């Protein structure tokens, strides 16, 4: 019994010691946490002797007052050693220093446990910065997880100058001025009505009239609108930039496919084609480039690593300056034109036009347009007209037309004109028979080769699907079309 009492007393003392030890450790932890939570980021930085240089920059730019406020921030503060080599042109220029300091500050509090995968964050400079569990941009984290009254403080061993976005880099690079100048030439002015106060609609023009002073002219860019806004910090892109020699090479290569009414229009269209397929969504590292990259325009391009003469990390992605770019002109750059039958520009038909949804033997649904039981036709013949854009190139012409209308074949032709009227000079294929549909013969669903057509000029082309029966004929005929396809060929 005495033994039991003695063991119980010993156990009690051990437990008391353990609880006392845990209590002391927890109390120390809480006291440490309370010490940091009672401080603002500005106070913590000002008290750290190893951050005295960065603190002086905060004071000089006024960011010390911002970081002493109640709003939440994350700061990546460079050590004095990291700042020793900061260019004097940054330190001595108020705007540059402000941009530098603000590039190390972001709204909200971010900790390393949130950055197991790289986080792209918007700094107060307006630029994007990359934060990981071990780094900030190209700098290493040397002290982290300082949770303060108004956010988080990380101490880093390097600096992060604001990176240029793709447009800033393109404009500043002396080797890429031809591409930069061309894109800049696509600026235009329009009236911004987003904040406009509407008053009434003009009865003659039908345009809305806004209260004076609520709309204003703004500069836009056709490339930024139609392809990609290279200045935007809201997306991540890989941008291929042609050096001046490569730009000239590409423009000259493409001119034959963009022959216009004048040498100036040919030059302008070839230039746009040369640069429109050079922006890819996402960031692709040079070491891991796929064989083919899909541009935002849908065109496949090949970037040969040996053609890259400069790589630049951007605030909105990465840029590769190249002396050449690869693609298949007639397969990628000059597109196949598919004219859907139901998307007519105009119709001339004796009978009612029927729109049908069909199913091919392989189970795919498609839309078809038909005019049935045409027995006579004035001049010009009954037809469907389509408006499309083509390059100055030779095309192989195909159609898919289903004759589920008549039990006998009927004939149609595809003709082309740069004018809107059927009696304009027409070129194109001869009349071809469309056989009656037979579900046991798959060929009656397949596209048919019609012939070749050479477009002499880049731009608008009118295509006509024409029925063959003249005004004096009483034989029934019809019009029927799924699509017309123009495939560029050599």
XYZ file of C-alpha atoms in Angstrom:
490
model
C 0.000 0.000 0.000
C 2.807 2.395 0.898
C 4.404 1.516 -2.438
C 1.232 2.429 -4.280
C 0.982 5.771 -2.457
C 4.611 6.513 -3.207
C 4.209 5.732 -6.949
C 1.064 7.879 -7.107
C 2.941 10.807 -5.530
C 5.788 10.460 -8.008
C 3.371 10.328 -10.954
C 1.601 13.419 -9.664
C 4.875 15.337 -9.491
C 5.848 14.247 -13.030
C 2.484 15.312 -14.451
C 2.660 18.608 -12.635
C 6.080 19.217 -14.130
C 4.846 18.324 -17.580
C 1.856 20.650 -17.382
C 4.084 23.388 -16.017
C 6.544 22.903 -18.911
C 3.760 22.889 -21.535
C 2.179 25.942 -19.966
C 5.467 27.836 -20.105
C 6.037 26.910 -23.789
C 2.467 27.832 -24.784
C 2.713 31.075 -22.830
C 5.985 31.905 -24.598
C 4.367 31.075 -27.968
C 1.379 33.291 -27.253
C 3.546 36.117 -26.032
C 5.642 35.951 -29.228
C 2.514 35.873 -31.380
C 0.989 38.784 -29.514
C 4.181 40.773 -29.898
C 4.043 40.522 -33.712
C 0.270 40.876 -33.959
C 0.525 44.139 -32.040
C 2.884 45.580 -34.660
C 2.167 46.935 -38.110
C 4.325 45.924 -41.047
C 5.832 49.410 -41.065
C 6.816 49.140 -37.389
C 8.350 45.682 -37.810
C 10.457 46.807 -40.765
C 11.593 49.986 -39.028
C 12.794 47.944 -36.017
C 14.797 45.454 -38.075
C 18.351 46.748 -38.563
C 18.854 44.446 -41.576
C 15.964 46.183 -43.358
C 17.076 49.746 -42.683
C 17.773 50.549 -46.368
C 14.399 49.258 -47.525
C 12.791 51.166 -44.668
C 14.450 54.373 -45.886
C 12.931 53.754 -49.334
C 9.512 53.246 -47.743
C 9.834 56.585 -45.976
C 11.110 58.336 -49.096
C 8.195 57.101 -51.234
C 5.507 57.431 -48.548
C 4.771 53.713 -48.398
C 5.709 53.661 -44.708
C 2.437 55.481 -43.997
C 0.493 53.036 -46.159
C 2.026 50.043 -44.360
C 1.182 51.633 -40.992
C -2.536 51.681 -41.831
C -5.300 49.196 -41.158
C -5.523 47.691 -44.639
C -3.947 44.242 -45.106
C -0.775 43.803 -47.175
C 2.021 41.362 -47.916
C 5.546 42.775 -48.134
C 8.646 41.041 -49.482
C 11.408 43.166 -47.960
C 14.950 42.933 -49.412
C 17.818 42.879 -46.932
C 20.448 45.618 -46.869
C 22.856 43.250 -48.625
C 20.299 42.573 -51.385
C 19.876 46.301 -51.957
C 23.586 47.067 -52.101
C 23.689 46.639 -55.884
C 20.440 48.405 -56.723
C 21.082 50.726 -59.654
C 21.525 54.358 -58.626
C 19.202 55.405 -61.457
C 16.370 53.716 -59.548
C 17.303 55.109 -56.156
C 17.689 58.679 -57.425
C 14.514 58.755 -59.549
C 11.360 59.295 -57.494
C 9.019 57.537 -59.950
C 11.357 54.596 -60.523
C 11.925 54.149 -56.787
C 8.199 54.260 -56.128
C 7.623 51.618 -58.796
C 10.434 49.495 -57.320
C 9.125 49.666 -53.753
C 5.505 49.041 -54.740
C 6.605 45.980 -56.730
C 7.456 44.366 -53.367
C 3.975 44.942 -51.880
C 0.659 43.230 -52.604
C -2.825 43.579 -51.213
C -3.981 40.913 -48.723
C -1.846 38.573 -46.614
C -0.105 35.648 -48.312
C 1.835 32.911 -46.519
C 4.058 30.131 -47.840
C 1.492 27.410 -47.135
C -0.677 29.064 -49.789
C 2.148 28.927 -52.325
C 2.790 25.200 -52.728
C 2.115 25.959 -56.372
C 3.451 29.269 -57.728
C 1.055 32.149 -57.134
C 0.799 34.990 -59.625
C -0.077 38.083 -57.600
C -0.719 41.694 -58.564
C 1.738 44.019 -56.813
C 0.856 47.623 -55.978
C 3.056 48.572 -58.936
C 0.341 47.144 -61.194
C 2.688 44.355 -62.290
C 2.351 40.626 -61.707
C 4.860 38.914 -59.396
C 5.472 35.223 -58.702
C 5.428 33.944 -55.099
C 6.305 30.355 -54.159
C 6.931 28.552 -50.885
C 10.648 29.358 -51.200
C 10.967 32.378 -53.466
C 9.686 35.766 -54.571
C 10.407 36.391 -58.239
C 14.140 35.523 -58.557
C 14.894 36.109 -54.859
C 14.951 33.485 -52.087
C 12.906 33.774 -48.913
C 15.309 34.012 -45.970
C 12.739 34.704 -43.262
C 9.021 34.069 -43.586
C 5.706 33.798 -41.827
C 5.913 37.061 -39.876
C 2.228 37.563 -39.162
C 1.607 41.171 -38.234
C -1.285 43.385 -37.269
C -2.000 44.388 -40.872
C -0.610 41.529 -42.921
C 2.445 39.388 -43.631
C 6.143 40.164 -43.943
C 8.688 38.027 -45.802
C 12.385 38.892 -45.954
C 14.183 38.132 -49.223
C 17.797 38.031 -50.394
C 17.212 39.743 -53.737
C 15.313 42.536 -55.455
C 12.419 42.517 -57.926
C 12.460 45.354 -60.413
C 9.120 45.775 -62.196
C 9.147 43.635 -65.336
C 7.871 45.058 -68.617
C 4.748 43.615 -70.149
C 4.911 42.268 -73.700
C 4.008 45.598 -75.311
C 6.516 47.595 -73.239
C 9.280 45.108 -74.061
C 8.443 45.073 -77.776
C 8.523 48.860 -77.991
C 11.779 49.188 -76.034
C 13.711 46.503 -77.935
C 15.893 48.087 -80.614
C 15.964 44.866 -82.662
C 12.176 44.581 -83.042
C 11.135 48.066 -84.082
C 9.512 47.025 -87.365
C 6.995 44.790 -85.616
C 6.473 47.367 -82.857
C 5.992 50.244 -85.302
C 3.530 48.272 -87.399
C 1.366 47.317 -84.404
C 1.494 50.914 -83.124
C 0.272 52.064 -86.558
C -2.960 50.159 -85.934
C -4.079 52.690 -83.304
C -7.415 54.380 -83.931
C -9.671 56.755 -82.018
C -13.245 56.024 -81.013
C -15.765 57.572 -78.650
C -16.111 55.807 -75.310
C -19.808 55.765 -74.372
C -19.560 53.404 -71.393
C -20.179 56.298 -68.983
C -22.375 58.221 -71.412
C -25.774 59.567 -70.378
C -28.184 58.842 -73.286
C -30.588 61.627 -74.233
C -32.394 60.424 -77.370
C -31.944 58.615 -80.691
C -31.318 60.666 -83.787
C -34.330 59.958 -86.065
C -32.205 60.214 -89.198
C -29.063 58.256 -88.250
C -30.612 56.068 -85.575
C -27.590 56.797 -83.377
C -27.926 57.513 -79.660
C -27.153 61.110 -78.679
C -25.408 61.436 -75.316
C -25.244 64.283 -72.848
C -22.282 66.518 -73.573
C -19.271 65.803 -71.383
C -20.258 62.208 -70.582
C -18.429 60.641 -73.558
C -14.853 61.166 -74.641
C -12.420 60.002 -77.357
C -10.112 57.117 -76.506
C -7.280 55.439 -78.394
C -7.729 51.771 -79.272
C -5.569 49.353 -81.224
C -6.837 46.956 -83.892
C -4.199 44.323 -83.077
C -5.026 44.461 -79.356
C -8.735 44.121 -80.166
C -8.570 41.395 -82.825
C -5.602 39.315 -81.630
C -4.408 40.018 -78.068
C -3.820 43.029 -75.840
C -0.063 42.783 -75.302
C -0.227 45.480 -72.606
C -2.747 43.641 -70.429
C -1.542 42.434 -67.034
C -4.675 40.298 -66.643
C -3.558 37.343 -68.760
C -0.444 35.214 -69.164
C 0.923 34.789 -72.666
C 3.906 33.521 -74.603
C 4.766 36.095 -77.252
C 6.951 35.398 -80.276
C 8.610 38.576 -81.527
C 10.229 38.806 -84.959
C 13.484 40.696 -85.174
C 13.568 43.202 -88.021
C 15.106 40.816 -90.565
C 12.624 38.061 -89.723
C 9.736 40.555 -89.979
C 10.773 41.524 -93.519
C 11.201 37.875 -94.486
C 7.722 36.929 -93.280
C 6.025 39.885 -94.956
C 7.663 39.105 -98.314
C 6.793 35.416 -97.958
C 3.095 36.237 -97.429
C 2.589 38.994 -100.022
C 1.638 36.586 -102.858
C -1.326 35.395 -100.759
C -2.583 38.914 -99.991
C -2.615 40.579 -103.417
C -4.953 43.562 -103.206
C -6.026 46.498 -105.308
C -2.778 48.330 -104.576
C 0.749 47.660 -103.401
C -0.043 49.467 -100.148
C -3.035 47.254 -99.348
C -1.024 44.123 -100.183
C 1.771 45.281 -97.866
C -0.625 46.121 -95.017
C -2.488 42.798 -95.174
C 0.734 40.786 -95.402
C 2.113 42.586 -92.346
C -0.991 41.840 -90.308
C -0.796 38.180 -91.325
C 2.890 38.077 -90.367
C 2.241 39.152 -86.758
C -1.279 37.922 -85.956
C -0.323 34.316 -85.113
C 2.494 35.015 -82.635
C 0.632 35.090 -79.294
C -0.005 31.874 -77.359
C -2.095 31.613 -74.202
C -0.078 30.575 -71.147
C 3.628 30.556 -70.360
C 5.834 28.055 -72.228
C 9.407 27.599 -71.037
C 12.013 27.280 -73.756
C 13.350 24.032 -72.305
C 9.928 22.374 -72.537
C 8.541 23.758 -75.783
C 6.111 21.430 -77.577
C 6.701 20.826 -81.278
C 3.618 22.831 -82.156
C 2.087 25.854 -80.448
C -1.495 26.984 -81.043
C -1.769 30.753 -81.339
C -4.807 32.585 -79.943
C -5.970 32.814 -83.572
C -6.031 29.003 -83.806
C -3.051 28.775 -86.176
C -0.389 26.171 -85.398
C 3.185 27.521 -85.371
C 6.549 25.903 -84.726
C 9.174 27.678 -82.629
C 12.644 26.285 -83.195
C 14.821 26.789 -80.110
C 17.817 27.537 -82.335
C 15.886 30.512 -83.805
C 15.517 32.197 -80.402
C 17.998 35.069 -80.057
C 16.633 36.564 -76.810
C 14.368 35.444 -73.977
C 12.618 37.932 -71.713
C 10.530 37.189 -68.641
C 7.544 39.534 -68.635
C 5.043 40.722 -66.069
C 2.379 39.023 -68.227
C 4.295 35.995 -69.479
C 7.422 35.409 -71.523
C 8.726 36.738 -74.842
C 11.021 35.057 -77.353
C 12.749 37.231 -79.934
C 13.408 35.052 -82.997
C 15.157 35.284 -86.346
C 12.695 32.828 -87.965
C 9.300 31.231 -87.331
C 7.916 28.020 -88.791
C 4.457 27.099 -90.093
C 2.853 25.405 -93.095
C 1.498 28.222 -95.237
C -1.258 26.365 -97.097
C -2.242 24.149 -94.181
C -2.068 26.632 -91.310
C -1.543 30.226 -92.359
C -3.912 30.338 -95.359
C -7.127 28.759 -94.078
C -9.530 26.377 -95.745
C -12.794 28.220 -96.392
C -16.010 26.378 -95.509
C -19.240 28.007 -96.687
C -22.200 26.626 -94.747
C -25.245 26.205 -96.969
C -27.755 27.656 -94.530
C -25.750 30.876 -94.032
C -26.768 32.612 -97.251
C -26.049 36.219 -98.146
C -29.089 36.319 -100.464
C -31.545 33.868 -102.079
C -33.349 33.791 -105.422
C -35.734 30.841 -105.517
C -38.998 29.929 -107.189
C -40.098 27.576 -104.432
C -40.083 27.773 -100.669
C -36.685 27.446 -99.001
C -36.479 24.599 -96.522
C -33.900 24.291 -93.735
C -33.370 20.691 -92.632
C -31.289 18.976 -89.971
C -29.841 15.763 -91.341
C -27.878 12.886 -89.859
C -25.026 11.326 -91.786
C -24.349 7.558 -91.656
C -21.599 8.184 -89.083
C -24.159 9.787 -86.754
C -23.202 13.466 -87.104
C -25.945 16.046 -87.434
C -25.655 18.806 -90.016
C -27.825 21.613 -91.365
C -28.929 21.737 -94.979
C -30.764 24.236 -97.169
C -33.047 23.146 -100.032
C -35.342 24.588 -102.672
C -37.480 21.838 -104.164
C -39.394 21.358 -107.438
C -37.947 24.193 -109.471
C -39.459 23.815 -112.975
C -38.396 27.019 -114.696
C -36.114 29.935 -114.123
C -35.805 33.430 -115.507
C -32.470 35.049 -116.170
C -30.527 35.073 -113.911
C -31.087 31.526 -112.730
C -32.357 30.702 -109.271
C -29.471 30.563 -106.839
C -28.096 30.936 -103.325
C -25.434 33.581 -102.817
C -22.693 33.529 -100.155
C -20.220 36.181 -99.077
C -16.806 35.106 -97.814
C -13.152 36.185 -97.670
C -10.427 34.395 -99.612
C -6.705 34.725 -100.207
C -5.100 35.233 -103.604
C -4.402 31.555 -104.145
C -5.625 28.528 -106.089
C -8.391 26.525 -104.383
C -9.687 23.010 -104.833
C -13.490 23.251 -104.692
C -15.766 20.664 -103.054
C -19.390 20.488 -102.015
C -21.627 18.177 -100.060
C -25.137 18.122 -101.450
C -27.815 15.556 -100.606
C -30.541 14.771 -103.140
C -33.371 13.491 -100.974
C -35.731 15.679 -103.015
C -36.095 14.039 -106.436
C -35.857 10.438 -107.635
C -33.742 11.568 -110.572
C -30.403 13.404 -110.587
C -30.367 17.189 -110.842
C -27.494 19.494 -111.791
C -26.014 22.525 -110.043
C -22.879 24.636 -110.385
C -20.712 26.725 -108.083
C -19.614 30.049 -109.574
C -17.510 32.848 -108.099
C -17.486 36.617 -108.563
C -15.909 39.648 -106.915
C -19.239 41.404 -107.586
C -22.639 40.831 -106.005
C -24.597 40.141 -109.193
C -24.991 36.795 -110.891
C -24.545 38.387 -114.301
C -21.143 39.775 -113.306
C -18.176 37.932 -114.800
C -18.276 34.493 -113.187
C -15.610 31.842 -112.852
C -15.901 28.440 -111.286
C -16.864 24.834 -111.835
C -19.089 23.338 -114.490
C -22.487 21.860 -113.677
C -22.313 18.630 -111.692
C -25.033 16.053 -111.129
C -26.338 15.326 -107.667
C -27.449 11.721 -107.485
C -30.608 10.649 -105.643
C -29.942 9.736 -102.058
C -29.599 6.016 -101.386
C -28.991 5.028 -97.746
C -27.236 1.877 -98.928
C -24.640 3.939 -100.815
C -22.439 5.991 -98.412
C -21.083 7.975 -101.371
C -24.342 9.878 -101.584
C -23.401 11.566 -98.291
C -19.778 12.262 -99.150
C -18.357 15.529 -100.404
C -17.707 15.792 -104.136
C -14.710 17.346 -105.829
C -15.878 19.971 -108.336
C -12.695 21.477 -109.757
C -10.271 24.354 -109.160
C -10.679 28.087 -108.794
C -7.925 30.711 -108.581
C -8.726 33.848 -106.624
C -6.745 36.692 -108.119
C -7.283 39.025 -105.201
C -7.367 38.860 -101.418
C -10.667 39.996 -99.956
C -14.392 39.507 -100.420
C -15.599 36.782 -102.772
C -19.210 36.015 -103.671
C -20.014 32.346 -104.249
C -23.161 31.289 -106.114
C -24.874 27.904 -106.025
C -26.816 27.875 -109.297
C -29.512 25.491 -110.568
C -29.198 24.374 -114.172
C -32.689 24.497 -115.700
C -33.357 27.397 -118.042
C -36.622 29.295 -118.474
C -37.803 27.150 -121.381
C -37.322 23.833 -119.603
C -40.109 22.017 -117.823
C -37.922 19.298 -116.270
C -37.991 19.504 -112.474
C -34.802 20.435 -110.688
C -33.769 21.674 -107.232
C -31.144 23.371 -105.078
C -29.625 21.559 -102.081
C -26.477 22.279 -100.065
C -24.743 21.283 -96.875
C -21.487 23.161 -97.561
C -19.003 24.381 -100.159
C -15.334 23.920 -99.258
C -12.383 25.826 -100.714
C -9.042 24.155 -99.947
C -5.887 26.198 -100.794
C -3.468 24.287 -103.022
C -0.191 24.992 -104.828
